[in-house]
Short mmCIF file of C-alpha atoms in Angstrom, two decimals:
data_model
loop_
_atom_site.label_atom_id
_atom_site.label_comp_id
_atom_site.label_asym_id
_atom_site.label_seq_id
_atom_site.Cartn_x
_atom_site.Cartn_y
_atom_site.Cartn_z
CA MET A 1 9.69 36.71 -11.89
CA ASP A 2 6.41 38.56 -11.39
CA ARG A 3 5.68 40.13 -8.06
CA ILE A 4 4.20 37.70 -5.52
CA PRO A 5 0.87 39.02 -4.16
CA THR A 6 0.64 39.93 -0.49
CA GLN A 7 -3.02 40.95 -0.35
CA GLN A 8 -5.44 38.17 0.49
CA GLN A 9 -8.28 37.59 -1.94
CA TYR A 10 -11.75 36.45 -0.91
CA VAL A 11 -12.72 33.07 -2.35
CA SER A 12 -16.49 32.71 -2.66
CA ARG A 13 -17.52 29.54 -0.85
CA LYS A 14 -20.95 29.87 -2.50
CA THR A 15 -19.46 28.77 -5.80
CA LEU A 16 -16.67 26.55 -4.46
CA ALA A 17 -18.50 24.45 -1.86
CA ILE A 18 -20.60 21.44 -2.87
CA LYS A 19 -24.30 22.07 -2.23
CA ARG A 20 -26.51 19.04 -1.61
CA GLY A 21 -29.56 18.27 0.52
CA ASP A 22 -29.49 15.93 3.51
CA SER A 23 -28.86 12.27 2.56
CA GLU A 24 -27.93 13.17 -1.02
CA ILE A 25 -24.95 11.25 -2.40
CA LEU A 26 -21.71 13.05 -3.16
CA THR A 27 -20.93 11.54 -6.53
CA ARG A 28 -17.56 11.03 -8.18
CA ASN A 29 -18.21 14.17 -10.20
CA ASP A 30 -18.93 16.15 -7.01
CA VAL A 31 -15.66 15.19 -5.34
CA GLN A 32 -13.73 15.00 -8.64
CA TYR A 33 -12.63 11.46 -7.90
CA ALA A 34 -10.39 11.14 -10.99
CA PHE A 35 -8.46 14.27 -9.99
CA LEU A 36 -7.99 12.95 -6.43
CA TYR A 37 -6.90 9.59 -7.81
CA HIS A 38 -4.14 11.13 -9.90
CA VAL A 39 -3.00 13.36 -7.01
CA PHE A 40 -2.80 10.61 -4.39
CA ASN A 41 -1.50 7.89 -6.73
CA ASP A 42 1.48 9.88 -7.96
CA LYS A 43 4.63 8.10 -6.75
CA THR A 44 7.15 10.92 -7.28
CA LEU A 45 9.33 11.23 -4.15
CA ALA A 46 9.63 14.99 -4.36
CA PHE A 47 8.40 16.47 -1.09
CA THR A 48 10.35 16.96 2.14
CA ASP A 49 8.53 15.31 5.03
CA GLU A 50 9.37 16.68 8.46
CA THR A 51 7.86 14.11 10.80
CA PRO A 52 8.56 14.70 14.52
CA GLY A 53 11.31 12.42 15.82
CA LYS A 54 12.55 11.44 12.35
CA PRO A 55 15.10 12.98 9.98
CA PRO A 56 13.64 14.78 6.93
CA ALA A 57 12.91 12.44 4.05
CA LYS A 58 11.56 12.71 0.51
CA VAL A 59 8.06 11.29 0.11
CA ASN A 60 5.23 11.44 -2.40
CA PHE A 61 2.30 13.79 -1.92
CA CYS A 62 0.03 11.08 -0.50
CA ASP A 63 2.43 10.23 2.33
CA LEU A 64 3.18 13.91 2.95
CA TYR A 65 -0.49 14.76 3.41
CA VAL A 66 -1.41 11.65 5.41
CA HIS A 67 1.53 12.26 7.77
CA ALA A 68 0.44 15.87 8.26
CA LEU A 69 -3.04 14.73 9.32
CA TYR A 70 -1.68 11.97 11.54
CA ASN A 71 0.66 14.37 13.37
CA SER A 72 -2.02 17.02 13.88
CA ALA A 73 -2.60 17.91 17.52
CA LYS A 74 -6.34 17.52 16.90
CA CYS A 75 -6.17 14.05 15.36
CA SER A 76 -7.74 11.71 17.94
CA LYS A 77 -6.13 8.50 19.12
CA VAL A 78 -9.02 6.51 17.65
CA MET A 79 -8.44 8.13 14.26
CA LYS A 80 -4.69 7.56 14.44
CA ASP A 81 -5.16 3.89 15.34
CA LYS A 82 -7.56 3.44 12.42
CA MET A 83 -5.15 5.14 10.02
CA LEU A 84 -2.34 2.80 11.10
CA GLU A 85 -4.56 -0.28 11.05
CA THR A 86 -6.07 0.43 7.63
CA PRO A 87 -3.83 2.43 5.27
CA ALA A 88 -6.60 2.54 2.66
CA PHE A 89 -8.81 4.34 5.18
CA ALA A 90 -6.01 6.84 5.82
CA VAL A 91 -5.94 7.69 2.11
CA GLU A 92 -9.74 8.04 1.95
CA PHE A 93 -9.66 10.29 5.00
CA ALA A 94 -6.88 12.33 3.40
CA LYS A 95 -8.88 12.81 0.20
CA ILE A 96 -11.94 14.09 2.08
CA SER A 97 -9.64 16.26 4.21
CA LEU A 98 -8.08 17.79 1.10
CA LEU A 99 -11.55 18.72 -0.18
CA THR A 100 -12.20 20.32 3.22
CA ASN A 101 -8.78 22.01 3.09
CA VAL A 102 -9.72 23.89 -0.09
CA GLY A 103 -13.33 24.60 0.93
CA ARG A 104 -14.97 22.20 -1.52
CA ILE A 105 -16.52 20.46 1.49
CA ASN A 106 -17.75 23.00 4.01
CA THR A 107 -18.41 22.60 7.72
CA THR A 108 -22.14 21.86 7.32
CA MET A 109 -21.47 18.31 6.11
CA ALA A 110 -21.20 15.05 8.02
CA PHE A 111 -20.42 11.57 6.75
CA PHE A 112 -22.04 9.21 9.27
CA PRO A 113 -25.82 8.58 9.18
CA GLU A 114 -26.31 8.72 12.97
CA MET A 115 -25.54 12.44 13.07
CA LYS A 116 -28.19 14.20 15.19
CA THR A 117 -27.51 17.93 15.00
CA ALA A 118 -29.66 20.00 12.68
CA LEU A 119 -26.70 22.26 11.91
CA ARG A 120 -25.18 19.72 9.51
CA SER A 121 -26.42 17.44 6.77
CA TYR A 122 -25.48 13.82 6.14
CA HIS A 123 -23.97 12.75 2.83
CA PRO A 124 -22.73 9.31 1.79
CA VAL A 125 -19.56 9.43 -0.33
CA PRO A 126 -19.43 5.97 -1.94
CA SER A 127 -16.18 6.50 -3.83
CA LEU A 128 -14.33 7.62 -0.67
CA GLN A 129 -15.96 5.36 1.92
CA LYS A 130 -14.99 1.89 0.76
CA THR A 131 -13.24 0.96 4.02
CA ASP A 132 -14.93 0.33 7.35
CA GLY A 133 -14.08 3.60 9.00
CA ASN A 134 -15.81 6.73 10.27
CA VAL A 135 -14.41 9.83 8.56
CA GLN A 136 -16.32 11.94 11.11
CA ASP A 137 -17.75 15.27 9.97
CA ALA A 138 -16.36 18.38 8.31
CA PRO A 139 -16.00 20.50 11.49
CA ARG A 140 -13.81 17.84 13.15
CA ILE A 141 -11.81 17.47 9.95
CA LYS A 142 -11.36 21.25 9.79
CA ASN A 143 -10.14 21.30 13.41
CA CYS A 144 -7.65 18.56 12.55
CA LEU A 145 -6.42 20.58 9.57
CA LYS A 146 -6.12 23.80 11.56
CA ALA A 147 -3.82 22.06 14.05
CA ALA A 148 -1.55 20.43 11.43
CA PHE A 149 1.65 22.38 12.07
CA LEU A 150 5.30 21.64 11.60
CA PRO A 151 7.26 21.12 14.84
CA GLY A 152 8.75 24.62 14.49
CA GLU A 153 5.31 26.20 14.04
CA GLN A 154 3.86 25.05 17.35
CA LYS A 155 4.87 28.21 19.23
CA SER A 156 4.85 30.80 16.44
CA ALA A 157 2.35 31.72 13.77
CA PRO A 158 2.92 29.93 10.44
CA PRO A 159 3.46 32.00 7.29
CA SER A 160 0.19 33.36 5.95
CA THR A 161 1.06 34.67 2.47
CA PRO A 162 2.70 33.14 -0.61
CA ALA A 163 5.49 35.71 -0.29
CA ASP A 164 6.21 34.65 3.29
CA ILE A 165 6.32 30.99 2.27
CA LEU A 166 8.71 31.62 -0.65
CA ALA A 167 10.91 33.82 1.56
CA ARG A 168 11.28 31.02 4.08
CA ALA A 169 12.02 28.51 1.31
CA LYS A 170 14.68 30.76 -0.24
CA ALA A 171 16.22 31.21 3.21
CA GLY A 172 16.72 27.45 3.42
CA HIS A 173 13.75 26.55 5.62
CA ILE A 174 12.51 23.43 3.81
CA PRO A 175 9.68 22.77 4.21
CA PRO A 176 8.70 26.40 4.83
CA THR A 177 5.35 25.41 6.32
CA SER A 178 3.07 22.39 6.57
CA VAL A 179 1.42 21.20 3.40
CA VAL A 180 -1.98 21.80 5.00
CA ASN A 181 -1.21 25.44 5.79
CA LEU A 182 0.31 25.88 2.33
CA ILE A 183 -2.96 24.79 0.72
CA PHE A 184 -4.95 27.15 2.97
CA VAL A 185 -2.71 30.01 1.80
CA LEU A 186 -2.95 29.06 -1.89
CA VAL A 187 -6.74 29.01 -1.64
CA ASN A 188 -6.86 32.38 0.11
CA TYR A 189 -4.68 33.93 -2.60
CA SER A 190 -6.10 31.96 -5.49
CA SER A 191 -7.19 34.94 -7.57
CA SER A 192 -3.97 36.86 -6.97
CA LEU A 193 -1.84 33.91 -8.04
CA MET A 194 -3.74 33.37 -11.29
CA PRO A 195 -1.68 35.75 -13.49
CA LEU A 196 1.55 34.31 -12.08
CA HIS A 197 0.93 30.61 -12.65
CA PHE A 198 -2.23 30.06 -14.73
CA GLU A 199 -3.97 31.02 -17.93
CA PRO A 200 -6.36 34.00 -17.63
CA ASP A 201 -9.48 31.86 -17.24
CA VAL A 202 -8.17 29.42 -14.60
CA GLU A 203 -7.03 29.79 -11.00
CA PHE A 204 -5.87 27.45 -8.24
CA VAL A 205 -9.28 26.56 -6.77
CA ASP A 206 -10.61 25.70 -10.24
CA LEU A 207 -8.42 22.60 -10.17
CA PHE A 208 -10.94 21.04 -7.74
CA LEU A 209 -14.06 21.90 -9.74
CA PRO A 210 -15.82 19.90 -12.49
CA ILE A 211 -14.47 21.91 -15.42
CA ASN A 212 -13.51 20.91 -18.96
CA ILE A 213 -9.84 20.33 -18.14
CA SER A 214 -8.37 16.86 -17.95
CA SER A 215 -8.25 15.42 -14.40
CA ALA A 216 -4.68 14.22 -14.98
CA ALA A 217 -3.62 17.67 -16.16
CA ARG A 218 -5.24 19.38 -13.18
CA ALA A 219 -3.57 16.92 -10.79
CA ARG A 220 -0.18 17.61 -12.35
CA ALA A 221 -0.73 21.37 -12.07
CA PHE A 222 -1.72 20.98 -8.42
CA LEU A 223 1.40 18.96 -7.62
CA TRP A 224 3.51 21.53 -9.52
CA MET A 225 2.09 24.30 -7.31
CA ILE A 226 2.71 22.35 -4.11
CA PHE A 227 6.32 21.62 -5.11
CA HIS A 228 6.95 25.22 -6.21
CA TYR A 229 6.01 26.60 -2.78
CA HIS A 230 6.84 23.64 -0.54
CA GLU A 231 10.32 22.93 -1.90
CA GLY A 232 11.19 26.34 -3.34
CA PRO A 233 11.03 27.96 -6.79
CA ASN A 234 14.73 27.54 -7.55
CA LEU A 235 14.69 23.74 -7.78
CA ALA A 236 13.85 21.87 -10.97
CA ASN A 237 10.17 21.04 -10.67
CA PRO A 238 9.65 17.31 -11.41
CA PHE A 239 6.05 17.97 -12.42
CA ALA A 240 6.95 20.48 -15.15
CA ASP A 241 6.34 19.70 -18.80
CA ASP A 242 7.64 21.42 -21.93
CA HIS A 243 5.07 24.19 -21.54
CA ALA A 244 6.13 24.89 -17.94
CA ARG A 245 9.83 24.77 -18.83
CA ARG A 246 9.34 27.23 -21.70
CA ASN A 247 7.22 29.54 -19.53
CA LEU A 248 8.96 29.88 -16.19
CA GLY A 249 6.57 30.17 -13.31
CA LYS A 250 3.66 28.66 -15.19
CA VAL A 251 1.96 25.36 -14.36
CA PRO A 252 2.03 22.48 -16.87
CA TRP A 253 -0.29 22.65 -19.85
CA LEU A 254 -3.97 22.28 -18.93
CA LEU A 255 -5.50 20.03 -21.57
CA ARG A 256 -9.08 20.99 -22.48
CA LEU A 257 -11.72 18.33 -22.97
CA SER A 258 -14.83 18.16 -25.09
CA ARG A 259 -18.18 17.55 -23.37
CA GLU A 260 -18.08 13.92 -24.43
CA GLU A 261 -14.56 13.45 -23.07
CA GLN A 262 -15.44 15.22 -19.84
CA ALA A 263 -18.50 12.97 -19.38
CA GLN A 264 -16.27 9.91 -19.51
CA GLU A 265 -14.44 10.99 -16.37
CA ASN A 266 -15.87 10.44 -12.88
CA VAL A 267 -18.53 7.90 -13.87
CA ASP A 268 -20.25 6.35 -10.82
CA PRO A 269 -20.30 2.52 -10.83
CA PRO A 270 -23.75 1.01 -10.13
CA GLU A 271 -22.57 -0.62 -6.90
CA GLU A 272 -21.48 2.76 -5.49
CA LEU A 273 -24.84 4.33 -6.29
CA GLU A 274 -26.62 1.37 -4.71
CA TRP A 275 -24.51 1.69 -1.55
CA GLY A 276 -25.30 5.40 -1.43
CA ARG A 277 -29.03 4.69 -1.67
CA LYS A 278 -28.81 2.15 1.14
CA MET A 279 -27.02 4.64 3.35
CA ALA A 280 -29.66 7.25 2.54
CA GLN A 281 -32.33 4.76 3.65
CA THR A 282 -30.36 4.10 6.83
CA ARG A 283 -30.31 7.84 7.44
CA SER A 284 -34.06 8.08 6.82
CA ARG A 285 -34.81 5.31 9.35
CA PHE A 286 -32.56 6.96 11.91
CA LEU A 287 -34.33 10.32 11.49
CA GLN A 288 -37.74 8.65 11.83
CA GLU A 289 -36.67 7.00 15.07
CA LEU A 290 -35.17 10.29 16.26
CA VAL A 291 -38.38 12.18 15.51
CA ALA A 292 -40.45 9.48 17.23
CA GLY A 293 -38.20 9.76 20.27
CA GLY A 294 -38.55 13.54 20.21
CA GLU A 295 -42.33 13.30 20.18
CA LEU A 296 -42.12 10.92 23.12
CA ASP A 297 -39.97 13.36 25.05
CA LYS A 298 -42.31 16.21 24.16
CA THR A 299 -45.30 14.31 25.51
CA THR A 300 -43.43 13.45 28.70
CA ARG A 301 -42.40 17.07 29.18
CA THR A 302 -46.02 18.13 28.74
CA LEU A 303 -47.15 15.71 31.42
CA SER A 304 -44.32 16.60 33.78
CA GLY A 305 -45.10 20.28 33.24
CA SER A 306 -48.59 19.75 34.67
CA SER A 307 -47.09 18.36 37.86
CA SER A 308 -44.40 20.99 38.18
CA HIS A 309 -46.95 23.54 39.40
CA ASP A 310 -46.93 21.68 42.70
CA ILE A 311 -43.47 23.11 43.22
CA VAL A 312 -43.03 26.29 41.14
CA ASP A 313 -45.79 28.57 39.88
CA ALA A 314 -45.68 29.34 36.16
CA GLU A 315 -43.92 32.63 35.40
CA PRO A 316 -41.79 34.26 32.68
CA SER A 317 -38.10 33.38 32.57
CA SER A 318 -36.86 36.80 31.45
CA ALA A 319 -35.69 37.85 34.89
CA ARG A 320 -33.62 35.58 37.12
CA ARG A 321 -32.15 35.80 40.59
CA SER A 322 -29.94 33.62 42.72
CA ARG A 323 -31.33 31.67 45.63
CA THR A 324 -29.63 29.49 48.22
CA GLN A 325 -30.99 26.00 48.76
CA GLN A 326 -29.99 23.18 51.04
CA TYR A 327 -28.84 19.83 49.71
CA TYR A 328 -29.15 16.86 52.01
CA PRO A 329 -26.53 14.12 51.52
CA SER A 330 -26.96 10.61 52.82
CA ASP A 331 -25.25 11.32 56.12
CA GLY A 332 -27.94 13.83 57.09
CA SER A 333 -25.69 16.89 56.90
CA ARG A 334 -26.50 19.89 54.78
CA THR A 335 -24.54 21.39 51.90
CA THR A 336 -25.41 24.83 50.59
CA PHE A 337 -25.36 25.50 46.86
CA HIS A 338 -26.61 28.29 44.61
CA HIS A 339 -28.75 27.93 41.55
CA TYR A 340 -30.90 30.24 39.45
CA ILE A 341 -34.66 30.20 39.34
CA PRO A 342 -37.01 32.46 37.35
CA THR A 343 -38.54 35.34 39.29
CA ASN A 344 -41.03 37.91 38.15
CA GLY A 345 -43.51 38.02 40.91
CA GLY A 346 -44.15 34.29 40.90
CA LYS A 347 -44.12 32.47 44.18
CA VAL A 348 -41.88 29.52 44.81
CA LYS A 349 -43.15 26.91 47.20
CA SER A 350 -40.50 25.53 49.47
CA THR A 351 -38.94 22.20 48.56
CA GLN A 352 -36.65 22.01 51.56
CA SER A 353 -39.12 19.84 53.42
CA MET A 354 -39.44 17.55 50.40
CA LEU A 355 -35.79 16.93 49.51
CA PRO A 356 -34.73 15.06 52.68
CA ALA A 357 -37.65 12.68 52.30
CA VAL A 358 -36.96 12.15 48.64
CA HIS A 359 -33.29 11.47 49.26
CA ALA A 360 -33.94 9.20 52.20
CA SER A 361 -36.47 7.18 50.27
CA MET A 362 -33.95 6.53 47.52
CA ARG A 363 -30.92 5.52 49.52
CA THR A 364 -31.44 1.89 48.65
CA GLY A 365 -32.41 0.36 45.34
CA GLU A 366 -34.65 -2.15 47.11
CA HIS A 367 -36.83 0.56 48.61
CA TRP A 368 -37.08 2.26 45.25
CA LEU A 369 -38.15 -0.90 43.43
CA GLU A 370 -40.70 -1.64 46.10
CA HIS A 371 -42.43 1.75 46.01
CA ARG A 372 -41.52 3.03 42.56
CA ASP A 373 -45.11 3.04 41.25
CA ASN A 374 -46.17 5.51 43.95
CA TYR A 375 -43.33 7.97 43.53
CA SER A 376 -43.88 11.39 42.00
CA LEU A 377 -41.93 12.87 39.12
CA LEU A 378 -39.69 14.61 41.62
CA HIS A 379 -38.84 11.29 43.27
CA GLN A 380 -38.05 9.73 39.93
CA ALA A 381 -35.95 12.69 38.79
CA TRP A 382 -33.98 12.66 42.03
CA HIS A 383 -33.32 8.95 41.65
CA ARG A 384 -32.03 9.38 38.09
CA VAL A 385 -29.74 12.23 39.13
CA GLN A 386 -28.27 10.18 41.96
CA ASN A 387 -27.78 7.01 39.92
CA THR A 388 -26.86 8.14 36.40
CA ASP A 389 -23.47 9.26 35.15
CA PRO A 390 -24.11 12.40 33.06
CA LEU A 391 -20.79 11.97 31.22
CA ALA A 392 -21.46 8.39 30.14
CA ASP A 393 -22.44 7.63 26.56
CA SER A 394 -26.17 6.97 26.57
CA ASP A 395 -25.72 4.36 23.85
CA ASP A 396 -23.62 2.28 26.26
CA GLU A 397 -25.95 2.43 29.26
CA GLY A 398 -27.83 -0.70 30.17
CA LEU A 399 -31.62 -0.57 30.45
CA ASP A 400 -32.19 -0.97 34.20
CA GLU A 401 -35.54 -1.47 35.94
CA HIS A 402 -36.03 2.27 36.45
CA ALA A 403 -35.43 3.12 32.81
CA ARG A 404 -37.70 0.26 31.74
CA LEU A 405 -40.47 1.58 33.98
CA ASP A 406 -39.99 5.04 32.52
CA TYR A 407 -40.31 3.72 28.95
CA GLN A 408 -43.38 1.67 29.89
CA ARG A 409 -45.09 4.79 31.21
CA ARG A 410 -44.16 6.74 28.09
CA LEU A 411 -45.63 4.05 25.87
CA HIS A 412 -48.76 4.05 28.00
CA VAL A 413 -49.05 7.81 27.48
CA LEU A 414 -48.73 7.36 23.72
CA ASP A 415 -51.45 4.72 23.76
CA LEU A 416 -53.74 7.14 25.55
CA ILE A 417 -52.98 9.92 23.09
CA ARG A 418 -54.02 7.63 20.24
CA GLN A 419 -57.46 7.20 21.90
CA PRO A 420 -59.43 10.45 21.28
CA SER A 421 -62.32 9.35 23.48
CA THR A 422 -60.18 9.01 26.59
CA PRO A 423 -61.29 11.81 28.95
CA HIS A 424 -58.09 11.95 31.03
CA PHE A 425 -54.74 10.27 31.56
CA ALA A 426 -54.77 7.30 33.87
CA SER A 427 -52.19 7.16 36.61
CA GLY A 428 -48.91 5.31 35.95
#
């Protein structure tokens, strides 16, 4: 057999990763749905599954990959429960994870429309989101994949080259590594493995791209590669065809398609495109509401900034120093804590005389409700700090009287902004 490469090759994610704008649908052609269908629907019980707490058993690729994700140290309990409750969701999640595993989906993508960060873009995937489940985003999926180890790999580094994997398999360690790590390694060495297993114009990562090779043939070649390295090269490969048996070490024959034949694969049904458009509209509405909320916060910060000069003079924040301040709990005692404030010649007016009064005035909700309209921004801020759990999910918090008052004042500010002739802002 030819020499197994040991030098890692760089795989260009610029050509491998799907590139789409925010809210754009990932079509069946983008994800190569027909290829994924043939991979995950193959029923050949050929792969050794090493599930913790159970004896090794032969399973098909779908079960092998789903079990690897489920047993990952980074797979959340919510995700595990959903995978058990809805097996179809587990398969959809596995298909998207496989695309992430090979770099076809990169870590800038998310798959739920309520995603807020500007670092990622939202994409509906109609063909792989038919169940009622949140497949999260690519960074979380990648973390799950990176933690998908075999029980014996928890304390030692898994093999990182094809040669290492084959050496472990030949030594009787079956499986030699997790299927997830195996795919990472095959992608990293894709170019080096091309002369060993493929024709000159095809390599491992090409199996996931929209090329003029039959989806069924690419799926069979992929499964051949996984068996070859996961179970060992000395066993009869159940995915081999006459071409592979005549040419030892080569994948099954890769059937080429004409343009017309290629166009017949991965056709998007109208209902999937319609669902994708609806999700894009949902995303658009969410962003509009998010932007509107951001403008509201910006206006509030502008107003609060005008009042902050009563406490701290404006100054650059380039230099900072530590200052000790007294905190007054409800029992009247003092607790010292350190915090950082900007200093560059600016003068800080003392707040020590203000804090006890603020805290005392907010010890009871009744007193707050009675005098809330006359309290300053500092009073309101202190009340929110004392009565809000910073770790709680804001979506689950009820709208109390204080929050309602805050929103009323914000809306009043917006009304004033919309009136150009208004000379100044009226008091709350």
